[in-house]
PDB file of C-alpha atoms in Angstrom:
ATOM      1  CA  MET A 242       0.187  -0.002   0.081  1.00 59.00           C
ATOM      2  CA  THR A 243       1.176   3.712  -0.891  1.00 63.00           C
ATOM      3  CA  ARG A 244       2.240   5.759   2.102  1.00 80.00           C
ATOM      4  CA  ARG A 245       0.825   9.215   2.125  1.00 86.00           C
ATOM      5  CA  ASP A 246       4.561  10.283   2.005  1.00 82.00           C
ATOM      6  CA  GLU A 247       5.254   8.000  -1.443  1.00 89.00           C
ATOM      7  CA  ILE A 248       2.755  10.494  -3.179  1.00 95.00           C
ATOM      8  CA  GLU A 249       3.966  11.849  -6.427  1.00 96.00           C
ATOM      9  CA  CYS A 250       0.534  13.252  -7.858  1.00 97.00           C
ATOM     10  CA  TRP A 251      -2.453  14.484  -5.685  1.00 98.00           C
ATOM     11  CA  LEU A 252      -6.392  14.566  -7.137  1.00 98.00           C
ATOM     12  CA  THR A 253      -8.465  16.415  -4.766  1.00 98.00           C
ATOM     13  CA  ASP A 254     -12.657  16.979  -5.291  1.00 96.00           C
ATOM     14  CA  MET A 255     -13.261  20.863  -4.115  1.00 95.00           C
ATOM     15  CA  ASP A 256     -16.745  21.192  -2.602  1.00 92.00           C
ATOM     16  CA  GLY A 257     -16.280  20.152   0.747  1.00 92.00           C
ATOM     17  CA  VAL A 258     -12.421  19.436   0.460  1.00 96.00           C
ATOM     18  CA  LEU A 259     -10.965  23.342  -0.713  1.00 97.00           C
ATOM     19  CA  VAL A 260     -14.115  24.959  -0.217  1.00 95.00           C
ATOM     20  CA  HIS A 261     -17.724  24.809   1.536  1.00 88.00           C
ATOM     21  CA  GLU A 262     -20.218  27.179   0.033  1.00 81.00           C
ATOM     22  CA  ASN A 263     -17.975  29.506  -1.480  1.00 85.00           C
ATOM     23  CA  HIS A 264     -15.722  29.772   1.277  1.00 91.00           C
ATOM     24  CA  PRO A 265     -12.311  28.065   1.763  1.00 95.00           C
ATOM     25  CA  ILE A 266     -11.832  25.373   4.383  1.00 96.00           C
ATOM     26  CA  ALA A 267      -8.869  26.193   6.782  1.00 95.00           C
ATOM     27  CA  GLY A 268      -5.264  25.163   5.160  1.00 96.00           C
ATOM     28  CA  ALA A 269      -6.678  24.544   1.303  1.00 97.00           C
ATOM     29  CA  ALA A 270      -4.903  27.725  -0.094  1.00 97.00           C
ATOM     30  CA  GLU A 271      -1.846  26.140   2.227  1.00 97.00           C
ATOM     31  CA  LEU A 272      -1.811  23.495   0.663  1.00 97.00           C
ATOM     32  CA  LEU A 273      -2.352  24.362  -2.897  1.00 97.00           C
ATOM     33  CA  GLN A 274       0.517  26.600  -2.069  1.00 96.00           C
ATOM     34  CA  GLN A 275       2.782  23.098  -0.914  1.00 96.00           C
ATOM     35  CA  TRP A 276       2.511  21.670  -3.641  1.00 96.00           C
ATOM     36  CA  ARG A 277       3.647  23.912  -6.212  1.00 96.00           C
ATOM     37  CA  ASP A 278       6.808  24.832  -4.255  1.00 95.00           C
ATOM     38  CA  GLU A 279       7.216  21.051  -4.154  1.00 94.00           C
ATOM     39  CA  GLY A 280       6.604  20.907  -7.418  1.00 95.00           C
ATOM     40  CA  LYS A 281       3.937  18.368  -7.249  1.00 95.00           C
ATOM     41  CA  PRO A 282       1.108  17.853 -10.241  1.00 97.00           C
ATOM     42  CA  TYR A 283      -2.325  18.029  -9.200  1.00 98.00           C
ATOM     43  CA  LEU A 284      -5.980  18.579 -10.097  1.00 98.00           C
ATOM     44  CA  VAL A 285      -9.084  19.930  -8.679  1.00 98.00           C
ATOM     45  CA  LEU A 286     -12.258  17.478  -9.922  1.00 97.00           C
ATOM     46  CA  THR A 287     -15.767  18.413  -9.605  1.00 96.00           C
ATOM     47  CA  ASN A 288     -18.609  16.331 -10.907  1.00 95.00           C
ATOM     48  CA  ASN A 289     -20.247  19.546 -12.191  1.00 93.00           C
ATOM     49  CA  SER A 290     -20.297  20.145 -15.605  1.00 96.00           C
ATOM     50  CA  ILE A 291     -22.617  23.758 -16.043  1.00 95.00           C
ATOM     51  CA  PHE A 292     -18.967  25.849 -16.053  1.00 96.00           C
ATOM     52  CA  THR A 293     -15.541  25.366 -17.722  1.00 97.00           C
ATOM     53  CA  PRO A 294     -12.488  25.451 -16.249  1.00 97.00           C
ATOM     54  CA  ARG A 295     -12.374  29.466 -16.361  1.00 97.00           C
ATOM     55  CA  ASP A 296     -15.362  30.350 -15.140  1.00 97.00           C
ATOM     56  CA  LEU A 297     -14.490  27.408 -12.411  1.00 97.00           C
ATOM     57  CA  SER A 298     -10.685  29.337 -11.546  1.00 97.00           C
ATOM     58  CA  ALA A 299     -12.615  32.622 -11.199  1.00 97.00           C
ATOM     59  CA  ARG A 300     -15.032  31.095  -8.284  1.00 95.00           C
ATOM     60  CA  LEU A 301     -12.279  29.523  -6.018  1.00 96.00           C
ATOM     61  CA  ARG A 302     -10.321  32.858  -6.672  1.00 96.00           C
ATOM     62  CA  ALA A 303     -13.267  34.949  -5.837  1.00 95.00           C
ATOM     63  CA  SER A 304     -13.559  32.776  -2.590  1.00 94.00           C
ATOM     64  CA  GLY A 305      -9.810  32.675  -1.821  1.00 94.00           C
ATOM     65  CA  LEU A 306      -8.291  30.018  -3.697  1.00 97.00           C
ATOM     66  CA  GLU A 307      -5.832  30.342  -6.668  1.00 96.00           C
ATOM     67  CA  VAL A 308      -6.148  27.574  -8.541  1.00 97.00           C
ATOM     68  CA  PRO A 309      -5.495  28.593 -12.556  1.00 97.00           C
ATOM     69  CA  GLU A 310      -8.093  26.692 -14.867  1.00 97.00           C
ATOM     70  CA  GLU A 311      -5.356  24.304 -16.225  1.00 97.00           C
ATOM     71  CA  TYR A 312      -5.028  22.650 -12.753  1.00 98.00           C
ATOM     72  CA  ILE A 313      -9.342  22.027 -13.118  1.00 98.00           C
ATOM     73  CA  TRP A 314     -11.039  18.655 -14.161  1.00 98.00           C
ATOM     74  CA  THR A 315     -14.656  18.654 -14.503  1.00 98.00           C
ATOM     75  CA  SER A 316     -16.805  15.737 -15.583  1.00 97.00           C
ATOM     76  CA  ALA A 317     -17.517  17.379 -18.808  1.00 98.00           C
ATOM     77  CA  LEU A 318     -13.573  17.659 -19.559  1.00 98.00           C
ATOM     78  CA  ALA A 319     -13.565  14.051 -19.000  1.00 97.00           C
ATOM     79  CA  THR A 320     -16.604  13.258 -21.019  1.00 98.00           C
ATOM     80  CA  ALA A 321     -15.358  15.442 -23.660  1.00 98.00           C
ATOM     81  CA  ALA A 322     -11.985  13.383 -23.658  1.00 97.00           C
ATOM     82  CA  PHE A 323     -13.845   9.262 -23.420  1.00 97.00           C
ATOM     83  CA  LEU A 324     -15.537  10.464 -26.190  1.00 98.00           C
ATOM     84  CA  LYS A 325     -12.752  12.047 -28.183  1.00 98.00           C
ATOM     85  CA  ASP A 326     -11.365   8.636 -27.180  1.00 96.00           C
ATOM     86  CA  GLN A 327     -14.288   6.745 -28.695  1.00 97.00           C
ATOM     87  CA  MET A 328     -15.005   8.478 -32.093  1.00 98.00           C
ATOM     88  CA  PRO A 329     -13.009  11.437 -32.784  1.00 98.00           C
ATOM     89  CA  GLY A 330     -14.759  14.096 -35.059  1.00 97.00           C
ATOM     90  CA  GLY A 331     -18.292  12.711 -33.922  1.00 98.00           C
ATOM     91  CA  SER A 332     -21.126  14.668 -33.129  1.00 98.00           C
ATOM     92  CA  ALA A 333     -23.597  15.116 -30.379  1.00 98.00           C
ATOM     93  CA  PHE A 334     -26.925  16.794 -29.326  1.00 98.00           C
ATOM     94  CA  VAL A 335     -26.069  18.118 -25.958  1.00 98.00           C
ATOM     95  CA  ILE A 336     -28.258  19.378 -22.966  1.00 97.00           C
ATOM     96  CA  GLY A 337     -26.035  21.494 -20.549  1.00 97.00           C
ATOM     97  CA  GLU A 338     -24.567  24.414 -20.455  1.00 96.00           C
ATOM     98  CA  ALA A 339     -20.797  26.317 -21.549  1.00 97.00           C
ATOM     99  CA  GLY A 340     -18.875  22.930 -19.276  1.00 97.00           C
ATOM    100  CA  ILE A 341     -20.279  20.616 -21.435  1.00 98.00           C
ATOM    101  CA  THR A 342     -20.712  22.201 -25.233  1.00 98.00           C
ATOM    102  CA  THR A 343     -17.106  23.752 -24.493  1.00 98.00           C
ATOM    103  CA  ALA A 344     -15.648  20.834 -23.449  1.00 98.00           C
ATOM    104  CA  LEU A 345     -17.118  18.610 -26.808  1.00 98.00           C
ATOM    105  CA  HIS A 346     -16.394  21.716 -29.165  1.00 98.00           C
ATOM    106  CA  GLU A 347     -12.696  21.734 -27.880  1.00 97.00           C
ATOM    107  CA  ALA A 348     -12.788  18.080 -28.680  1.00 98.00           C
ATOM    108  CA  GLY A 349     -13.892  18.288 -31.990  1.00 98.00           C
ATOM    109  CA  PHE A 350     -17.239  17.435 -31.907  1.00 98.00           C
ATOM    110  CA  ILE A 351     -19.783  18.960 -34.000  1.00 98.00           C
ATOM    111  CA  MET A 352     -23.169  20.146 -32.164  1.00 97.00           C
ATOM    112  CA  THR A 353     -26.611  18.443 -34.077  1.00 98.00           C
ATOM    113  CA  GLU A 354     -29.947  17.883 -33.692  1.00 97.00           C
ATOM    114  CA  THR A 355     -30.252  15.521 -37.051  1.00 97.00           C
ATOM    115  CA  ALA A 356     -28.749  12.055 -36.460  1.00 97.00           C
ATOM    116  CA  PRO A 357     -26.055  12.786 -33.689  1.00 98.00           C
ATOM    117  CA  ASP A 358     -23.694   9.712 -32.834  1.00 98.00           C
ATOM    118  CA  TYR A 359     -24.097  10.696 -29.186  1.00 98.00           C
ATOM    119  CA  VAL A 360     -26.894  11.983 -26.673  1.00 98.00           C
ATOM    120  CA  VAL A 361     -24.860  14.148 -23.972  1.00 98.00           C
ATOM    121  CA  ILE A 362     -26.992  14.924 -20.792  1.00 98.00           C
ATOM    122  CA  GLY A 363     -25.108  17.632 -18.462  1.00 97.00           C
ATOM    123  CA  GLU A 364     -25.625  19.869 -15.670  1.00 94.00           C
ATOM    124  CA  THR A 365     -28.087  22.621 -15.924  1.00 93.00           C
ATOM    125  CA  ARG A 366     -30.833  25.002 -14.773  1.00 88.00           C
ATOM    126  CA  ASN A 367     -32.886  24.930 -16.955  1.00 89.00           C
ATOM    127  CA  TYR A 368     -34.132  21.808 -18.647  1.00 90.00           C
ATOM    128  CA  SER A 369     -36.599  21.647 -21.434  1.00 93.00           C
ATOM    129  CA  PHE A 370     -38.779  19.817 -21.860  1.00 96.00           C
ATOM    130  CA  GLU A 371     -38.764  20.046 -25.747  1.00 97.00           C
ATOM    131  CA  ALA A 372     -35.228  19.500 -25.287  1.00 97.00           C
ATOM    132  CA  ILE A 373     -35.553  16.266 -23.085  1.00 97.00           C
ATOM    133  CA  THR A 374     -38.495  15.256 -25.372  1.00 98.00           C
ATOM    134  CA  LYS A 375     -35.669  15.400 -28.651  1.00 98.00           C
ATOM    135  CA  ALA A 376     -32.925  13.968 -26.853  1.00 98.00           C
ATOM    136  CA  VAL A 377     -35.996  10.544 -26.150  1.00 98.00           C
ATOM    137  CA  ARG A 378     -36.231  10.338 -29.813  1.00 98.00           C
ATOM    138  CA  LEU A 379     -32.896  10.350 -30.638  1.00 98.00           C
ATOM    139  CA  ILE A 380     -32.050   7.245 -28.723  1.00 98.00           C
ATOM    140  CA  GLY A 381     -34.956   5.682 -29.542  1.00 98.00           C
ATOM    141  CA  ALA A 382     -33.429   6.162 -33.366  1.00 98.00           C
ATOM    142  CA  GLY A 383     -29.899   4.749 -32.233  1.00 98.00           C
ATOM    143  CA  SER A 384     -27.873   7.660 -30.957  1.00 98.00           C
ATOM    144  CA  ARG A 385     -25.622   6.715 -28.286  1.00 98.00           C
ATOM    145  CA  PHE A 386     -26.666   7.546 -24.453  1.00 98.00           C
ATOM    146  CA  ILE A 387     -24.128   9.578 -21.974  1.00 98.00           C
ATOM    147  CA  VAL A 388     -24.394  11.272 -19.520  1.00 98.00           C
ATOM    148  CA  THR A 389     -21.961  13.747 -17.642  1.00 98.00           C
ATOM    149  CA  ASN A 390     -22.262  12.603 -13.866  1.00 96.00           C
ATOM    150  CA  PRO A 391     -25.181  10.914 -12.133  1.00 95.00           C
ATOM    151  CA  ASP A 392     -25.350  13.066  -8.997  1.00 92.00           C
ATOM    152  CA  ALA A 393     -29.620  12.988  -8.840  1.00 92.00           C
ATOM    153  CA  THR A 394     -29.640  16.766  -6.955  1.00 88.00           C
ATOM    154  CA  GLY A 395     -27.606  19.256  -6.367  1.00 82.00           C
ATOM    155  CA  PRO A 396     -27.771  22.403  -3.654  1.00 75.00           C
ATOM    156  CA  SER A 397     -29.349  24.993  -3.711  1.00 75.00           C
ATOM    157  CA  ALA A 398     -30.427  28.114  -1.202  1.00 74.00           C
ATOM    158  CA  GLU A 399     -33.413  27.264  -1.042  1.00 84.00           C
ATOM    159  CA  GLY A 400     -32.544  23.571  -1.354  1.00 84.00           C
ATOM    160  CA  PRO A 401     -32.006  20.569  -3.153  1.00 85.00           C
ATOM    161  CA  LEU A 402     -32.415  20.396  -6.973  1.00 87.00           C
ATOM    162  CA  PRO A 403     -33.031  17.849  -9.404  1.00 91.00           C
ATOM    163  CA  ALA A 404     -30.020  17.287 -11.157  1.00 92.00           C
ATOM    164  CA  THR A 405     -28.278  15.433 -14.541  1.00 95.00           C
ATOM    165  CA  GLY A 406     -29.117  11.783 -12.714  1.00 96.00           C
ATOM    166  CA  ALA A 407     -32.567  12.748 -11.970  1.00 96.00           C
ATOM    167  CA  ILE A 408     -32.736  13.926 -16.060  1.00 96.00           C
ATOM    168  CA  ALA A 409     -31.073  10.735 -17.196  1.00 97.00           C
ATOM    169  CA  ALA A 410     -33.716   8.345 -14.761  1.00 97.00           C
ATOM    170  CA  MET A 411     -36.423   9.837 -16.757  1.00 97.00           C
ATOM    171  CA  ILE A 412     -34.973   9.605 -20.529  1.00 98.00           C
ATOM    172  CA  THR A 413     -34.038   6.017 -19.351  1.00 98.00           C
ATOM    173  CA  LYS A 414     -37.550   5.370 -18.436  1.00 98.00           C
ATOM    174  CA  ALA A 415     -38.944   6.821 -21.607  1.00 98.00           C
ATOM    175  CA  THR A 416     -36.314   5.346 -23.741  1.00 98.00           C
ATOM    176  CA  GLY A 417     -35.733   1.907 -21.402  1.00 98.00           C
ATOM    177  CA  LYS A 418     -32.253   2.410 -22.405  1.00 98.00           C
ATOM    178  CA  GLU A 419     -29.326   2.880 -19.637  1.00 98.00           C
ATOM    179  CA  PRO A 420     -26.435   5.685 -20.177  1.00 98.00           C
ATOM    180  CA  TYR A 421     -23.053   5.485 -19.574  1.00 98.00           C
ATOM    181  CA  VAL A 422     -22.175   7.541 -16.949  1.00 98.00           C
ATOM    182  CA  VAL A 423     -17.996   8.983 -16.772  1.00 97.00           C
ATOM    183  CA  GLY A 424     -18.254  10.980 -13.950  1.00 96.00           C
ATOM    184  CA  LYS A 425     -17.672   9.757 -10.313  1.00 95.00           C
ATOM    185  CA  PRO A 426     -18.263   7.570  -9.285  1.00 95.00           C
ATOM    186  CA  ASN A 427     -16.775   5.772 -12.384  1.00 96.00           C
ATOM    187  CA  PRO A 428     -13.080   5.678 -12.021  1.00 95.00           C
ATOM    188  CA  MET A 429     -12.694   6.840 -15.626  1.00 93.00           C
ATOM    189  CA  MET A 430     -12.870  10.324 -14.191  1.00 95.00           C
ATOM    190  CA  PHE A 431     -10.141   9.914 -12.373  1.00 96.00           C
ATOM    191  CA  ARG A 432      -7.844   7.933 -15.328  1.00 95.00           C
ATOM    192  CA  SER A 433      -9.167  10.519 -17.436  1.00 95.00           C
ATOM    193  CA  ALA A 434      -7.374  13.165 -14.692  1.00 97.00           C
ATOM    194  CA  MET A 435      -4.028  10.909 -14.231  1.00 97.00           C
ATOM    195  CA  ASN A 436      -4.201  11.026 -17.972  1.00 95.00           C
ATOM    196  CA  ARG A 437      -3.984  15.050 -18.003  1.00 95.00           C
ATOM    197  CA  ILE A 438      -0.850  15.078 -15.537  1.00 96.00           C
ATOM    198  CA  GLY A 439       0.381  12.346 -16.904  1.00 96.00           C
ATOM    199  CA  ALA A 440       0.018  10.220 -13.286  1.00 96.00           C
ATOM    200  CA  HIS A 441       0.545   6.760 -12.495  1.00 95.00           C
ATOM    201  CA  SER A 442      -1.715   4.949  -9.832  1.00 94.00           C
ATOM    202  CA  GLU A 443       0.813   3.596  -7.388  1.00 93.00           C
ATOM    203  CA  ASN A 444       1.773   7.209  -6.594  1.00 95.00           C
ATOM    204  CA  THR A 445      -1.645   8.951  -6.525  1.00 97.00           C
ATOM    205  CA  GLY A 446      -3.447   9.820  -3.753  1.00 97.00           C
ATOM    206  CA  MET A 447      -6.900  11.662  -3.955  1.00 97.00           C
ATOM    207  CA  ILE A 448      -8.422  13.904  -1.337  1.00 98.00           C
ATOM    208  CA  GLY A 449     -12.543  13.555  -1.181  1.00 96.00           C
ATOM    209  CA  ASP A 450     -15.409  14.109   1.340  1.00 95.00           C
ATOM    210  CA  ARG A 451     -17.394  11.271   0.296  1.00 93.00           C
ATOM    211  CA  MET A 452     -17.985   7.213   0.224  1.00 95.00           C
ATOM    212  CA  ASP A 453     -20.255   6.691  -2.555  1.00 92.00           C
ATOM    213  CA  THR A 454     -17.991   8.456  -5.207  1.00 92.00           C
ATOM    214  CA  ASP A 455     -14.644  10.317  -4.451  1.00 95.00           C
ATOM    215  CA  VAL A 456     -13.403   6.843  -2.068  1.00 96.00           C
ATOM    216  CA  VAL A 457     -15.088   4.346  -4.283  1.00 96.00           C
ATOM    217  CA  ALA A 458     -14.156   5.654  -7.443  1.00 96.00           C
ATOM    218  CA  GLY A 459     -10.494   6.326  -5.817  1.00 96.00           C
ATOM    219  CA  ILE A 460      -9.722   2.647  -4.565  1.00 96.00           C
ATOM    220  CA  GLU A 461     -11.343   1.447  -7.607  1.00 95.00           C
ATOM    221  CA  ALA A 462      -8.746   3.472  -9.847  1.00 95.00           C
ATOM    222  CA  GLY A 463      -5.802   1.901  -7.739  1.00 95.00           C
ATOM    223  CA  LEU A 464      -5.414   5.241  -5.381  1.00 96.00           C
ATOM    224  CA  HIS A 465      -4.194   6.319  -1.875  1.00 96.00           C
ATOM    225  CA  THR A 466      -7.923   7.874  -0.817  1.00 97.00           C
ATOM    226  CA  ILE A 467      -8.028   9.887   1.926  1.00 97.00           C
ATOM    227  CA  LEU A 468     -11.283  10.876   3.002  1.00 97.00           C
ATOM    228  CA  VAL A 469     -11.874  14.364   4.890  1.00 97.00           C
ATOM    229  CA  MET A 470     -14.435  15.219   7.337  1.00 95.00           C
ATOM    230  CA  THR A 471     -15.532  18.904   6.336  1.00 93.00           C
ATOM    231  CA  GLY A 472     -17.767  17.883   3.854  1.00 88.00           C
ATOM    232  CA  ILE A 473     -20.791  15.646   3.768  1.00 82.00           C
ATOM    233  CA  SER A 474     -19.532  11.879   5.878  1.00 86.00           C
ATOM    234  CA  ASP A 475     -19.248  11.521   9.325  1.00 88.00           C
ATOM    235  CA  GLU A 476     -18.745   8.229  11.235  1.00 91.00           C
ATOM    236  CA  ALA A 477     -22.199   7.189  10.903  1.00 91.00           C
ATOM    237  CA  GLU A 478     -22.130   7.351   6.863  1.00 90.00           C
ATOM    238  CA  ILE A 479     -18.681   5.607   7.161  1.00 94.00           C
ATOM    239  CA  ALA A 480     -19.918   2.680   8.718  1.00 95.00           C
ATOM    240  CA  LYS A 481     -22.387   2.304   6.244  1.00 95.00           C
ATOM    241  CA  TYR A 482     -19.773   1.614   3.762  1.00 96.00           C
ATOM    242  CA  PRO A 483     -17.652  -2.560   3.238  1.00 97.00           C
ATOM    243  CA  PHE A 484     -15.331  -0.293   2.018  1.00 96.00           C
ATOM    244  CA  ARG A 485     -12.638   2.404   4.148  1.00 96.00           C
ATOM    245  CA  PRO A 486     -10.299   5.058   2.288  1.00 96.00           C
ATOM    246  CA  ASP A 487      -6.465   4.221   3.360  1.00 96.00           C
ATOM    247  CA  GLU A 488      -7.601   7.694   5.509  1.00 96.00           C
ATOM    248  CA  ILE A 489      -9.873   9.468   7.534  1.00 96.00           C
ATOM    249  CA  ILE A 490      -8.521  12.872   8.568  1.00 96.00           C
ATOM    250  CA  ASP A 491     -10.342  15.868  10.070  1.00 96.00           C
ATOM    251  CA  SER A 492      -9.400  18.216   7.030  1.00 96.00           C
ATOM    252  CA  VAL A 493      -6.714  19.323   3.882  1.00 97.00           C
ATOM    253  CA  ALA A 494      -4.319  20.781   7.180  1.00 96.00           C
ATOM    254  CA  ASP A 495      -3.344  17.720   8.617  1.00 96.00           C
ATOM    255  CA  LEU A 496      -1.671  17.238   4.957  1.00 96.00           C
ATOM    256  CA  LEU A 497       0.477  20.146   5.594  1.00 95.00           C
ATOM    257  CA  SER A 498       4.240  19.643   5.806  1.00 86.00           C
ATOM    258  CA  SER A 499       4.006  20.483   9.376  1.00 69.00           C
ATOM    259  CA  ALA A 500       1.060  18.868  10.117  1.00 58.00           C
ATOM    260  CA  PRO A 501       1.805  14.922  11.565  1.00 52.00           C
ATOM    261  CA  ILE A 502       1.543  12.102   9.962  1.00 51.00           C
ATOM    262  CA  GLU A 503      -1.570  10.189  11.477  1.00 51.00           C
ATOM    263  CA  SER A 504      -1.760   6.977  11.663  1.00 45.00           C
ATOM    264  CA  GLU A 505      -3.452   5.069   8.250  1.00 48.00           C
ATOM    265  CA  LEU A 506      -6.380   2.237   8.161  1.00 49.00           C
TER     266      LEU A 506
END
């Protein structure tokens, strides 16, 4: 098993690990600076496919964290990388926002409503019945069904919102077709991120706040997994699952070089 001091590259989730409700988590800025000082390749990951890396970089900067856009990896980028590998120069009908449409354009895809190779469902706050109907008919006619991430709900100040997974479930019910889901907990998300920075699983660490996405995908991708307690997980949540991360720590502050290394599980 990889020890923390043997890790040469890092992948980290964003919400619940580095930021919480647009406020930086204590130690996050220092950890990012530590990685830069040590020259360690890293990527900040998110299942959110609404925003481009440039948008997310600006949001993080407003929160007090400096993360250049080339250090951000989204489920939209992972989806575009996957589809480019599957069918270079392909076509897609997309339900989503700039995050996924920009990523697919940059991957060389054509956006079309006429017999597309793929129907791609991403995150948006403007799901339309007309677009969902079009997606159902195109999938029924043979287009392959792809979803950026499986999250059924997303947060808002007023409470949960239906998200990509919920819309995908509706399309599955209407078509009888299950989508291929690229984002976490599919380890494809981590593998594509590692490809982006030239990392190898045996010396890459993954930091997350969710057992059901971050940790399980990290385990399946062969990474050194670290769960932080600054997101949604608590001891009762951890106990629900038959697997364990390599380490459980209070927050990313425990990963600073001045912090003592906890005993691994």
